[in-house]
Coordinates of C-alpha atoms and ligand atoms in Angstrom, one line a residue:
M1 CA 91.8 -4.1 231.3
R2 CA 88.3 -5.7 231.4
L3 CA 87.1 -6.9 228.0
S4 CA 83.5 -6.3 229.1
K5 CA 84.3 -2.5 229.1
Y6 CA 87.1 -2.4 226.5
F7 CA 86.4 -1.5 222.9
V8 CA 87.7 -4.5 221.0
P9 CA 85.3 -5.2 218.1
T10 CA 86.7 -8.6 216.9
L11 CA 85.5 -10.1 213.7
K12 CA 84.9 -13.8 213.0
E13 CA 85.0 -13.5 209.2
V14 CA 87.7 -12.2 206.9
P15 CA 86.6 -8.7 206.0
N16 CA 85.9 -7.9 202.3
D17 CA 88.8 -6.5 200.3
A18 CA 91.5 -7.3 202.9
V19 CA 94.0 -9.6 201.2
V20 CA 97.2 -9.1 203.1
T21 CA 97.5 -11.2 206.3
S22 CA 98.5 -8.4 208.7
H23 CA 95.7 -6.3 207.4
I24 CA 93.1 -9.1 207.8
L25 CA 94.3 -9.8 211.4
M26 CA 94.5 -6.2 212.5
L27 CA 90.9 -5.7 211.3
R28 CA 89.7 -9.0 212.8
S29 CA 91.4 -8.4 216.2
G30 CA 89.7 -5.0 216.4
M31 CA 93.0 -3.1 216.3
I32 CA 92.2 -0.9 213.4
R33 CA 89.3 0.3 211.2
M34 CA 89.4 1.8 207.8
L35 CA 88.1 5.4 207.4
S36 CA 88.9 5.7 203.7
A37 CA 91.3 4.1 201.2
G38 CA 94.7 4.0 202.9
I39 CA 93.5 5.9 206.0
Y40 CA 93.1 4.0 209.2
S41 CA 91.9 4.6 212.7
F42 CA 93.8 2.8 215.5
L43 CA 91.4 1.5 218.1
P44 CA 92.6 1.1 221.8
L45 CA 94.1 -2.3 221.4
G46 CA 96.0 -1.5 218.3
Y47 CA 97.2 1.9 219.6
R48 CA 98.9 0.1 222.6
V49 CA 101.2 -1.6 220.1
V50 CA 101.9 1.6 218.3
R51 CA 102.9 3.1 221.6
K52 CA 105.2 0.1 222.4
V53 CA 107.0 0.3 219.0
S54 CA 107.3 4.1 219.4
E55 CA 108.8 3.7 222.9
I56 CA 111.4 1.3 221.7
I57 CA 112.3 3.6 218.9
R58 CA 112.5 6.6 221.3
E59 CA 114.8 4.7 223.7
E60 CA 117.2 3.7 221.0
M61 CA 117.2 7.2 219.4
D62 CA 117.8 8.8 222.7
A63 CA 120.6 6.4 223.3
I64 CA 122.5 7.7 220.3
G65 CA 121.9 11.3 221.4
G66 CA 118.8 12.0 219.4
Q67 CA 116.7 14.9 220.5
E68 CA 112.9 14.6 220.0
F69 CA 111.0 17.2 218.0
H70 CA 107.5 17.5 217.0
L71 CA 107.1 19.4 213.7
P72 CA 103.9 20.6 212.0
A73 CA 102.3 18.3 209.4
L74 CA 100.9 21.4 207.7
N75 CA 103.7 23.1 205.8
P76 CA 103.8 26.3 203.8
R77 CA 104.3 25.2 200.2
E78 CA 107.0 27.8 199.6
I79 CA 109.5 25.9 201.8
W80 CA 109.0 22.9 199.6
E81 CA 109.6 25.0 196.6
E82 CA 113.1 25.8 197.9
T83 CA 114.2 22.3 197.1
N84 CA 112.0 21.7 194.1
R85 CA 110.2 18.9 195.8
V86 CA 106.7 20.0 195.1
E87 CA 107.5 19.0 191.6
A88 CA 109.5 15.9 192.6
F89 CA 106.8 14.5 194.8
G90 CA 104.2 15.2 192.1
D91 CA 100.8 13.6 192.8
T92 CA 102.1 12.0 196.0
L93 CA 102.0 15.3 197.7
F94 CA 98.7 16.4 199.3
H95 CA 97.9 20.0 198.7
I96 CA 95.5 22.1 200.8
K97 CA 92.9 23.6 198.4
N98 CA 92.9 27.4 198.0
R99 CA 95.8 27.8 200.4
D100 CA 99.5 27.6 199.8
Y101 CA 100.0 24.6 202.1
V102 CA 101.0 21.0 201.7
L103 CA 100.7 18.1 204.1
A104 CA 104.3 16.9 204.8
P105 CA 105.2 13.5 203.3
T106 CA 108.6 13.7 205.1
H107 CA 110.4 16.5 206.9
E108 CA 113.8 17.2 205.4
E109 CA 112.8 20.7 204.4
I110 CA 111.4 21.7 207.8
M111 CA 114.3 20.3 209.8
T112 CA 116.7 22.1 207.4
F113 CA 114.7 25.3 207.8
H114 CA 115.3 25.1 211.6
A115 CA 118.9 24.2 211.1
R116 CA 119.4 27.1 208.8
N117 CA 118.2 29.4 211.5
V118 CA 120.1 28.0 214.5
V119 CA 123.1 25.9 213.4
K120 CA 125.6 28.6 212.5
S121 CA 128.9 27.3 213.7
Y122 CA 130.9 24.1 213.7
K123 CA 130.5 24.3 217.5
D124 CA 126.8 23.7 217.1
M125 CA 127.3 20.2 215.6
P126 CA 126.9 17.3 215.6
Q127 CA 123.1 17.3 216.0
I128 CA 120.6 14.4 215.7
W129 CA 117.0 15.6 215.6
Y130 CA 114.1 13.2 215.4
Q131 CA 110.4 12.9 215.7
I132 CA 107.6 10.4 215.6
Q133 CA 105.0 12.1 213.6
T134 CA 102.2 11.7 211.0
K135 CA 103.2 11.8 207.3
F136 CA 100.9 12.1 204.3
R137 CA 101.4 10.6 200.9
N138 CA 98.9 10.1 198.2
E139 CA 100.0 6.5 197.6
P140 CA 98.4 5.2 194.4
R141 CA 97.7 1.7 195.5
P142 CA 96.9 1.6 199.2
R143 CA 95.7 -2.0 199.4
S144 CA 97.8 -3.6 202.2
G145 CA 96.4 -2.0 205.3
V146 CA 98.8 0.1 207.4
I147 CA 101.8 -1.2 205.5
R148 CA 101.0 1.4 202.9
G149 CA 98.9 4.2 204.3
R150 CA 98.1 7.6 202.9
E151 CA 98.5 8.9 206.4
F152 CA 101.1 7.1 208.5
L153 CA 103.4 7.4 211.5
M154 CA 107.1 7.8 210.7
K155 CA 110.1 8.1 213.0
D156 CA 112.2 10.4 211.0
A157 CA 115.6 11.6 212.1
Y158 CA 118.1 14.0 210.6
S159 CA 121.7 14.4 211.4
F160 CA 123.7 17.6 210.9
D161 CA 127.5 17.4 210.7
V162 CA 130.6 19.4 209.8
S163 CA 132.2 16.8 207.5
R164 CA 131.8 13.6 205.6
E165 CA 133.7 11.7 208.3
A166 CA 131.4 13.1 211.0
L167 CA 128.4 12.1 208.8
D168 CA 129.8 8.6 208.6
K169 CA 129.7 8.5 212.4
S170 CA 126.1 9.7 212.7
Y171 CA 125.2 7.2 210.0
E172 CA 126.9 4.4 211.9
L173 CA 125.1 5.3 215.1
H174 CA 121.7 5.1 213.3
D175 CA 122.7 1.8 211.7
K176 CA 123.3 0.4 215.2
A177 CA 120.1 2.0 216.6
Y178 CA 118.1 0.5 213.8
R179 CA 119.5 -3.0 214.4
N180 CA 118.7 -2.6 218.1
I181 CA 115.1 -1.5 217.4
F182 CA 114.3 -4.3 215.0
D183 CA 116.1 -6.9 217.1
R184 CA 114.1 -5.7 220.2
C185 CA 110.9 -5.9 218.2
G186 CA 111.7 -9.5 217.3
L187 CA 111.7 -9.0 213.6
K188 CA 113.5 -11.2 211.1
Y189 CA 115.0 -8.6 208.8
F190 CA 117.9 -8.2 206.4
V191 CA 119.8 -5.1 205.1
V192 CA 120.0 -4.1 201.5
G193 CA 122.9 -1.7 200.7
A194 CA 122.2 0.7 197.9
S195 CA 125.6 -0.2 196.5
S196 CA 125.4 -4.0 197.2
G197 CA 127.5 -5.8 194.6
A198 CA 130.3 -4.2 192.6
M199 CA 130.1 -0.5 193.4
G200 CA 131.4 -0.5 197.0
G201 CA 131.1 2.3 199.5
S202 CA 127.5 2.4 200.9
G203 CA 125.6 5.7 201.1
S204 CA 122.3 4.2 202.0
E205 CA 120.8 1.1 203.6
E206 CA 117.3 -0.3 203.5
F207 CA 116.1 -2.6 206.3
M208 CA 113.7 -5.1 204.8
V209 CA 111.5 -8.0 205.7
K210 CA 110.5 -10.9 203.4
S211 CA 106.8 -10.7 202.7
S212 CA 104.4 -11.6 199.9
A213 CA 102.8 -8.2 200.7
G214 CA 106.0 -6.4 199.7
E215 CA 106.3 -4.2 196.6
D216 CA 110.1 -4.5 196.3
T217 CA 111.7 -7.6 194.8
V218 CA 115.1 -8.5 196.3
A219 CA 117.7 -11.2 195.8
Y220 CA 119.0 -12.6 199.1
C221 CA 121.7 -15.0 200.0
E222 CA 120.9 -16.8 203.3
S223 CA 124.4 -18.0 203.6
C224 CA 126.5 -14.8 203.5
G225 CA 123.8 -12.1 203.9
Y226 CA 124.2 -10.6 200.4
A227 CA 121.0 -8.7 199.6
A228 CA 120.2 -6.4 196.7
N229 CA 117.2 -5.1 195.0
V230 CA 116.7 -7.1 191.8
E231 CA 117.1 -3.8 189.9
V232 CA 120.8 -4.0 190.7
A233 CA 121.3 -7.6 191.9
T234 CA 123.9 -9.7 190.2
S235 CA 124.6 -13.4 190.3
V236 CA 127.3 -15.9 189.2
V237 CA 127.1 -16.3 185.4
K238 CA 127.3 -19.9 184.4
S239 CA 127.9 -19.5 180.7
I240 CA 127.9 -22.5 178.4
E241 CA 131.1 -23.6 176.6
R242 CA 131.4 -23.2 172.8
D243 CA 130.5 -26.3 170.9
K244 CA 133.6 -28.0 169.4
Q245 CA 132.0 -28.4 166.0
N246 CA 131.2 -25.0 164.6
K247 CA 128.2 -25.1 162.2
A248 CA 127.7 -22.7 159.3
V249 CA 124.8 -20.3 159.5
Y250 CA 121.5 -21.7 158.0
E251 CA 118.0 -20.4 157.6
I252 CA 115.0 -22.4 158.8
S253 CA 111.4 -21.9 158.0
T254 CA 109.5 -21.6 161.3
P255 CA 105.9 -20.7 160.4
K256 CA 103.9 -19.1 163.3
V257 CA 106.7 -19.6 165.8
K258 CA 106.9 -16.5 168.0
S259 CA 108.2 -17.4 171.4
I260 CA 111.3 -19.2 172.7
D261 CA 109.1 -22.0 174.0
E262 CA 107.5 -22.4 170.6
L263 CA 110.9 -22.4 168.9
C264 CA 112.2 -25.0 171.2
E265 CA 109.2 -27.2 170.7
F266 CA 109.3 -26.8 166.9
L267 CA 113.0 -27.5 166.5
K268 CA 113.3 -29.9 169.4
I269 CA 116.1 -27.8 171.0
E270 CA 116.9 -26.5 174.5
E271 CA 116.3 -22.9 175.4
E272 CA 120.0 -22.5 176.3
V273 CA 120.9 -22.5 172.6
C274 CA 118.4 -19.7 171.8
A275 CA 119.3 -16.0 171.7
K276 CA 116.1 -14.1 172.4
S277 CA 115.9 -10.6 170.8
R278 CA 114.5 -7.4 172.2
V279 CA 114.8 -4.1 170.5
Y280 CA 115.0 -0.9 172.6
I281 CA 115.1 2.7 171.7
H282 CA 117.8 4.9 173.4
N283 CA 118.2 8.5 172.5
G284 CA 116.3 7.9 169.3
S285 CA 118.5 5.0 168.1
A286 CA 117.7 1.3 168.1
V287 CA 119.6 -1.2 170.2
L288 CA 119.2 -5.0 169.9
I289 CA 119.5 -6.8 173.2
L290 CA 120.1 -10.6 173.1
M291 CA 119.3 -12.8 176.1
Q292 CA 119.8 -16.5 176.6
G293 CA 116.6 -18.5 176.3
N294 CA 113.8 -17.1 178.5
D295 CA 116.1 -14.8 180.6
E296 CA 114.4 -11.4 181.0
V297 CA 116.1 -8.0 180.4
N298 CA 116.6 -6.0 183.5
E299 CA 115.8 -2.5 182.2
S300 CA 117.5 -0.7 185.1
K301 CA 120.7 -2.5 184.3
L302 CA 120.3 -1.7 180.6
E303 CA 119.7 2.0 181.4
K304 CA 122.9 2.0 183.4
V305 CA 124.9 0.5 180.6
L306 CA 123.5 2.9 178.0
G307 CA 123.3 5.9 180.3
G308 CA 119.8 7.2 180.2
N309 CA 116.2 6.1 179.7
V310 CA 115.2 3.3 177.3
R311 CA 111.9 2.1 176.0
S312 CA 110.8 -0.9 174.0
A313 CA 110.4 -0.3 170.3
H314 CA 106.8 -0.2 169.1
P315 CA 105.6 -2.8 166.6
E316 CA 105.7 -0.4 163.7
E317 CA 109.2 0.7 164.6
L318 CA 110.3 -3.0 164.8
L319 CA 109.1 -3.6 161.3
E320 CA 110.9 -0.5 160.0
I321 CA 114.2 -1.3 161.8
T322 CA 114.4 -5.0 161.2
G323 CA 112.0 -5.9 158.5
A324 CA 110.2 -8.3 160.8
D325 CA 107.8 -8.5 163.7
A326 CA 108.7 -9.4 167.3
G327 CA 109.4 -13.1 167.4
S328 CA 111.4 -13.2 164.2
I329 CA 114.2 -10.7 165.0
G330 CA 117.9 -11.6 165.4
P331 CA 121.5 -10.3 165.1
I332 CA 122.3 -11.5 161.6
G333 CA 121.9 -8.5 159.4
F334 CA 120.9 -6.2 162.2
K335 CA 122.4 -2.7 161.4
D336 CA 122.4 -0.9 164.7
R337 CA 124.1 -1.5 168.1
I338 CA 123.9 -5.0 169.6
I339 CA 124.4 -5.8 173.3
S340 CA 124.2 -9.4 174.6
D341 CA 123.9 -10.7 178.1
L342 CA 127.1 -12.2 179.5
K343 CA 125.6 -15.7 179.4
L344 CA 125.9 -15.6 175.6
K345 CA 129.5 -14.4 175.5
D346 CA 131.4 -15.9 172.6
R347 CA 128.9 -18.7 172.1
N348 CA 128.3 -20.6 168.9
N349 CA 125.7 -22.8 167.2
L350 CA 122.9 -20.5 168.5
F351 CA 119.4 -20.0 167.1
S352 CA 117.8 -16.6 166.7
G353 CA 115.3 -14.7 164.5
A354 CA 116.2 -14.1 160.8
N355 CA 114.8 -10.5 160.6
K356 CA 112.3 -12.1 158.2
N357 CA 108.8 -13.1 159.4
D358 CA 108.4 -16.9 160.0
Y359 CA 112.1 -17.6 159.6
H360 CA 114.9 -18.3 162.1
I361 CA 118.6 -18.8 161.7
G362 CA 120.7 -21.6 163.2
G363 CA 124.4 -22.1 163.5
I364 CA 125.1 -18.5 164.7
D365 CA 128.6 -18.0 166.0
F366 CA 128.8 -14.7 168.0
I367 CA 132.5 -14.4 167.4
R368 CA 132.4 -15.1 163.6
D369 CA 128.9 -13.7 162.7
V370 CA 128.2 -10.9 165.1
K371 CA 131.4 -8.8 165.1
N372 CA 130.0 -5.6 166.7
N373 CA 128.5 -7.5 169.6
E374 CA 129.0 -5.9 173.1
Y375 CA 128.5 -7.8 176.3
A376 CA 127.0 -6.7 179.7
D377 CA 125.2 -8.2 182.7
L378 CA 121.6 -7.5 181.7
R379 CA 119.7 -10.3 183.3
I380 CA 117.1 -10.2 186.0
V381 CA 118.5 -12.4 188.7
Q382 CA 116.5 -15.6 189.4
S383 CA 116.1 -17.8 192.5
G384 CA 118.6 -20.7 192.5
E385 CA 121.4 -18.8 190.8
G386 CA 124.8 -18.5 192.6
C387 CA 125.7 -15.7 194.9
L388 CA 128.7 -13.7 193.7
N389 CA 130.2 -13.6 197.2
C390 CA 129.9 -17.2 198.3
D391 CA 128.3 -19.1 195.3
K392 CA 125.5 -20.5 197.5
N393 CA 122.0 -20.2 196.0
L394 CA 120.3 -16.9 195.8
E395 CA 116.6 -16.6 196.7
V396 CA 114.5 -13.9 194.9
F397 CA 111.4 -12.8 196.8
S398 CA 109.1 -9.8 197.6
A399 CA 110.0 -7.7 200.5
I400 CA 108.8 -4.6 202.5
E401 CA 111.0 -1.8 203.6
L402 CA 110.9 -1.2 207.3
G403 CA 113.4 1.5 207.5
H404 CA 115.9 3.5 205.5
I405 CA 119.1 5.3 206.4
F406 CA 120.6 7.7 203.9
K407 CA 123.6 9.9 203.6
L408 CA 122.0 13.0 202.1
G409 CA 125.2 15.1 202.0
T410 CA 124.5 18.7 201.1
K411 CA 121.4 18.2 198.9
Y412 CA 119.1 20.1 201.2
S413 CA 121.5 22.4 202.9
E414 CA 122.7 23.7 199.6
S415 CA 119.3 24.3 198.0
M416 CA 118.0 25.9 201.2
G417 CA 121.2 27.8 202.1
A418 CA 121.8 26.1 205.5
K419 CA 125.5 27.0 206.1
F420 CA 127.9 27.0 209.0
I421 CA 131.3 28.7 209.7
D422 CA 134.2 26.3 210.3
E423 CA 137.3 26.9 212.6
K424 CA 139.0 29.0 210.0
G425 CA 136.0 31.2 209.5
E426 CA 135.0 29.7 206.1
E427 CA 131.5 29.0 205.2
H428 CA 130.2 25.5 204.1
P429 CA 126.9 23.8 203.6
I430 CA 125.9 21.5 206.5
I431 CA 126.4 17.8 205.8
M432 CA 123.1 15.9 206.5
G433 CA 121.8 12.4 206.8
S434 CA 118.2 11.3 207.0
Y435 CA 116.8 8.2 208.7
G436 CA 113.2 6.8 208.6
I437 CA 111.2 4.0 210.1
G438 CA 107.5 3.3 209.5
V439 CA 106.0 2.8 213.0
E440 CA 102.7 1.0 211.9
R441 CA 104.6 -0.8 209.2
V442 CA 106.9 -2.3 211.9
M443 CA 103.8 -3.5 213.7
A444 CA 102.2 -5.0 210.6
C445 CA 105.4 -6.7 209.5
F446 CA 105.7 -8.3 212.9
I447 CA 102.2 -9.7 212.4
E448 CA 103.1 -10.9 208.9
Q449 CA 105.9 -12.9 210.5
N450 CA 104.1 -14.1 213.6
N451 CA 100.7 -15.6 213.0
D452 CA 98.9 -18.9 212.5
D453 CA 95.5 -20.0 211.3
K454 CA 93.9 -18.8 214.6
G455 CA 95.3 -15.3 214.7
I456 CA 98.3 -13.2 215.9
V457 CA 101.2 -14.6 218.0
W458 CA 102.7 -11.6 219.9
N459 CA 106.0 -11.7 221.6
K460 CA 106.4 -10.2 225.1
T461 CA 107.8 -7.0 223.8
L462 CA 105.1 -5.9 221.4
A463 CA 102.0 -7.7 222.8
P464 CA 99.3 -5.2 223.9
F465 CA 99.0 -7.2 227.1
D466 CA 101.2 -9.9 228.7
V467 CA 98.4 -12.1 229.9
H468 CA 94.9 -12.9 228.6
L469 CA 92.9 -14.0 231.6
I470 CA 89.8 -16.0 230.7
A471 CA 87.1 -16.6 233.3
L472 CA 84.9 -19.4 232.0
N473 CA 81.6 -19.0 233.9
L474 CA 81.3 -15.8 235.9
K475 CA 78.0 -16.8 237.3
N476 CA 79.8 -19.3 239.4
D477 CA 81.0 -17.5 242.6
L478 CA 84.2 -19.5 243.0
V479 CA 85.2 -18.7 239.3
S480 CA 84.2 -15.1 239.7
N481 CA 86.0 -14.4 243.0
T482 CA 89.1 -16.3 242.1
S483 CA 89.5 -14.6 238.7
E484 CA 89.0 -11.2 240.2
N485 CA 91.7 -12.0 242.8
I486 CA 94.1 -13.3 240.1
Y487 CA 93.4 -10.2 238.0
S488 CA 94.3 -7.8 240.8
E489 CA 97.3 -9.8 241.9
L490 CA 98.8 -10.0 238.4
K491 CA 98.3 -6.3 237.9
S492 CA 99.9 -5.5 241.3
N493 CA 102.9 -7.6 240.0
N494 CA 103.2 -5.1 237.2
L495 CA 101.8 -7.4 234.5
E496 CA 99.5 -6.1 231.8
V497 CA 96.4 -8.2 231.9
L498 CA 93.5 -8.4 229.6
F499 CA 90.6 -9.9 231.6
D500 CA 87.9 -11.6 229.6
D501 CA 85.0 -11.1 232.1
R502 CA 82.4 -11.1 229.4
D503 CA 79.2 -13.1 229.7
A504 CA 80.0 -15.3 226.7
A505 CA 80.5 -18.9 225.8
A506 CA 83.9 -20.6 226.5
G507 CA 84.5 -21.4 222.8
F508 CA 84.0 -17.7 221.8
K509 CA 86.4 -16.6 224.5
F510 CA 89.1 -19.1 223.5
N511 CA 88.8 -18.1 219.8
D512 CA 89.1 -14.4 220.7
A513 CA 92.1 -15.1 222.9
D514 CA 93.9 -17.0 220.1
L515 CA 93.0 -14.2 217.6
L516 CA 94.3 -11.4 219.8
G517 CA 97.4 -13.4 220.5
M518 CA 98.7 -12.4 223.9
P519 CA 101.7 -14.6 224.8
I520 CA 100.1 -16.3 227.8
Q521 CA 96.5 -17.3 228.5
I522 CA 95.2 -18.3 231.9
V523 CA 91.9 -20.2 232.0
I524 CA 89.8 -20.2 235.2
G525 CA 87.2 -22.9 235.3
E526 CA 85.2 -24.5 238.1
K527 CA 86.6 -28.0 237.6
K528 CA 90.3 -27.1 238.0
L529 CA 89.5 -24.6 240.8
K530 CA 88.2 -27.5 242.9
E531 CA 91.8 -28.9 242.8
T532 CA 93.1 -25.3 243.5
K533 CA 94.5 -25.2 240.0
C534 CA 94.0 -23.3 236.7
E535 CA 95.1 -23.9 233.2
V536 CA 97.9 -22.0 231.5
K537 CA 98.4 -21.9 227.7
I538 CA 101.4 -20.6 225.8
R539 CA 100.0 -19.0 222.6
K540 CA 103.1 -19.6 220.5
T541 CA 103.4 -23.3 221.1
G542 CA 99.9 -24.2 222.0
E543 CA 101.3 -26.0 225.1
R544 CA 98.8 -26.2 228.0
F545 CA 99.4 -27.2 231.6
D546 CA 97.9 -26.9 235.0
V547 CA 99.3 -24.6 237.6
E548 CA 98.7 -24.5 241.3
L549 CA 96.9 -21.2 242.1
S550 CA 99.4 -20.4 244.9
E551 CA 102.3 -20.7 242.3
L552 CA 100.6 -18.8 239.5
N553 CA 102.3 -15.4 239.9
D554 CA 105.8 -16.8 239.9
K555 CA 105.0 -19.2 237.1
I556 CA 103.7 -16.5 234.8
K557 CA 106.8 -14.3 235.5
E558 CA 109.0 -17.2 234.7
L559 CA 107.1 -18.1 231.5
L560 CA 107.1 -14.5 230.3
D561 CA 110.9 -14.3 230.8
S562 CA 111.3 -17.4 228.6
I563 CA 109.1 -16.0 225.8
V564 CA 111.1 -13.8 223.4
Ligands
ATP601 P1 108.3 2.5 200.0 O1 109.3 2.1 199.0 O2 107.7 1.3 200.7 O3 107.2 3.4 199.4 P2 109.8 4.8 200.8 O4 111.1 4.5 200.1 O5 108.8 5.7 200.1 O6 109.0 3.4 201.1 P3 110.9 6.4 202.8 O7 110.5 7.7 202.2 O8 112.3 6.0 202.9 O9 110.0 5.2 202.3 O10 110.2 6.5 204.3 C1 110.8 5.9 205.5 C2 110.0 4.8 206.0 O11 108.6 5.1 206.2 C3 109.9 3.6 205.1 O12 111.1 2.8 205.4 C4 108.7 2.9 205.6 O13 108.9 2.1 206.8 C5 107.8 4.0 206.0 N1 106.8 4.3 205.0 C6 107.0 4.9 203.8 N2 105.8 5.0 203.1 C7 104.8 4.5 203.9 C8 103.4 4.3 203.8 N3 102.8 4.8 202.7 N4 102.8 3.8 204.8 C9 103.4 3.3 205.9 N5 104.7 3.5 206.1 C10 105.4 4.0 205.1
MG602 MG1 107.3 5.4 198.8

């Protein structure tokens, strides 16, 4: 492709309101343009990558027996009513005004609709149906480019099976296919099981990449691969031993002391000996939660322990329940239920609020003084804590979900009446799985992981072109003729070549080549040509060397094979 004729509007400056690296680089390299918040147009260079990612996904889905569909994005609303998902999606679902249509945010309903009509017997299964198709979601915060679009491409697949065991097989096939897809794309990813940790038996897995642009927070152990969303993540609890000398309870005047840090400063104590209080309301009753020092309450874990939703008590409620404001609340004299984090189990000589403004209590012994205390793992896991599997350090970071595989079971087949007849003539709901990958998100995540201060660093698999051929001064006949010859020769060798044949300064061309990030650059200039040579640069390493023109073809093939 000749850059003089190819529409690649590169930008020198960082565009306004782009903050995420991949977003900035995709705009700067002329791969995408924004139409409206969360809605992007792919320009020719960017669309080449979308096609490459899609092709890899297709190959791997076909390899596990997947059959490609193309379903309508415009769906009658009544089908979505069958599963109650008009309500479940709420504001995320786009509705067509004055018509009973919605724009599909995913396609479980539509695939189940087709299955209901054609998959009637156990003989009709297993089936794996997939598509690569546009989805619509009214995402509330579309600020990270194509990572979170309101319109985006998803590969969505659905499996239909006769039994749980058969579903396990379909699920395994997808798990393998997903690993192949992300490996082939060259992504560094990890897998979060929905049931990572204590629960066992996985019904869903999320394929994630570490990224500051991510909206999920995960705890990850580099050493054994343990990974879990912080909502459920656990870690080794290093609880402190009881003091040998047990003090009696005593009250301390602590004027204006509200936070744990202020308390530690005022009393010259360590935060480990403080029991921080939080009051929650669950089913209309108060529950006092005690955490060590500045440890934060993980509300998802708390909801699991209590069974149901919780909310923090309002300031007026706090005063009514405890007689004090936040910052002066504690277990001594607290009338309702008390649950403490495991780190505080059976501890003594602790400090906490006195349920009286501007007072704290010291010498608290949880065994002696807080008889109704219950214990549970309630902490938000933090970086540096020990992994439960291997005791190496956990790391907590933001991450993006690339893909998701999920054992649906009979959720959709039951609500939509998709049934089959088994060998004995009995009727059962079809057992389903669903499996999604965000195509543009894969591309953006690759860029998140592969860039430098000059631009994108593509690998051979996803690069829009293999080679970026730069002719330095086309007015010079030798340069012009030689680069034309090289361009044709490389192409006839089945290489994808982007040829910078623009009438522009060398520095401008070099900057664009680094920004666009093809794995190999070939520079044709008069000086080297006089020695029958040209310069080759590896984008990833920045390595440059001269290559004899007669050896160029072979050398480029060899280099590309070595670039992963
Ligand atoms: P997220 O938690 O990031 O919103 P999700 O759980 O809503 O993702 P799924 O419904 O499981 O995502 O969709 C399958 C895949 O589609 C995701 O793994 C992701 O790669 C992609 N995806 C989801 N929402 C978007 C979006 N708004 N823009 C781009 N890709 C998306
Ligand atoms: Mg979502």
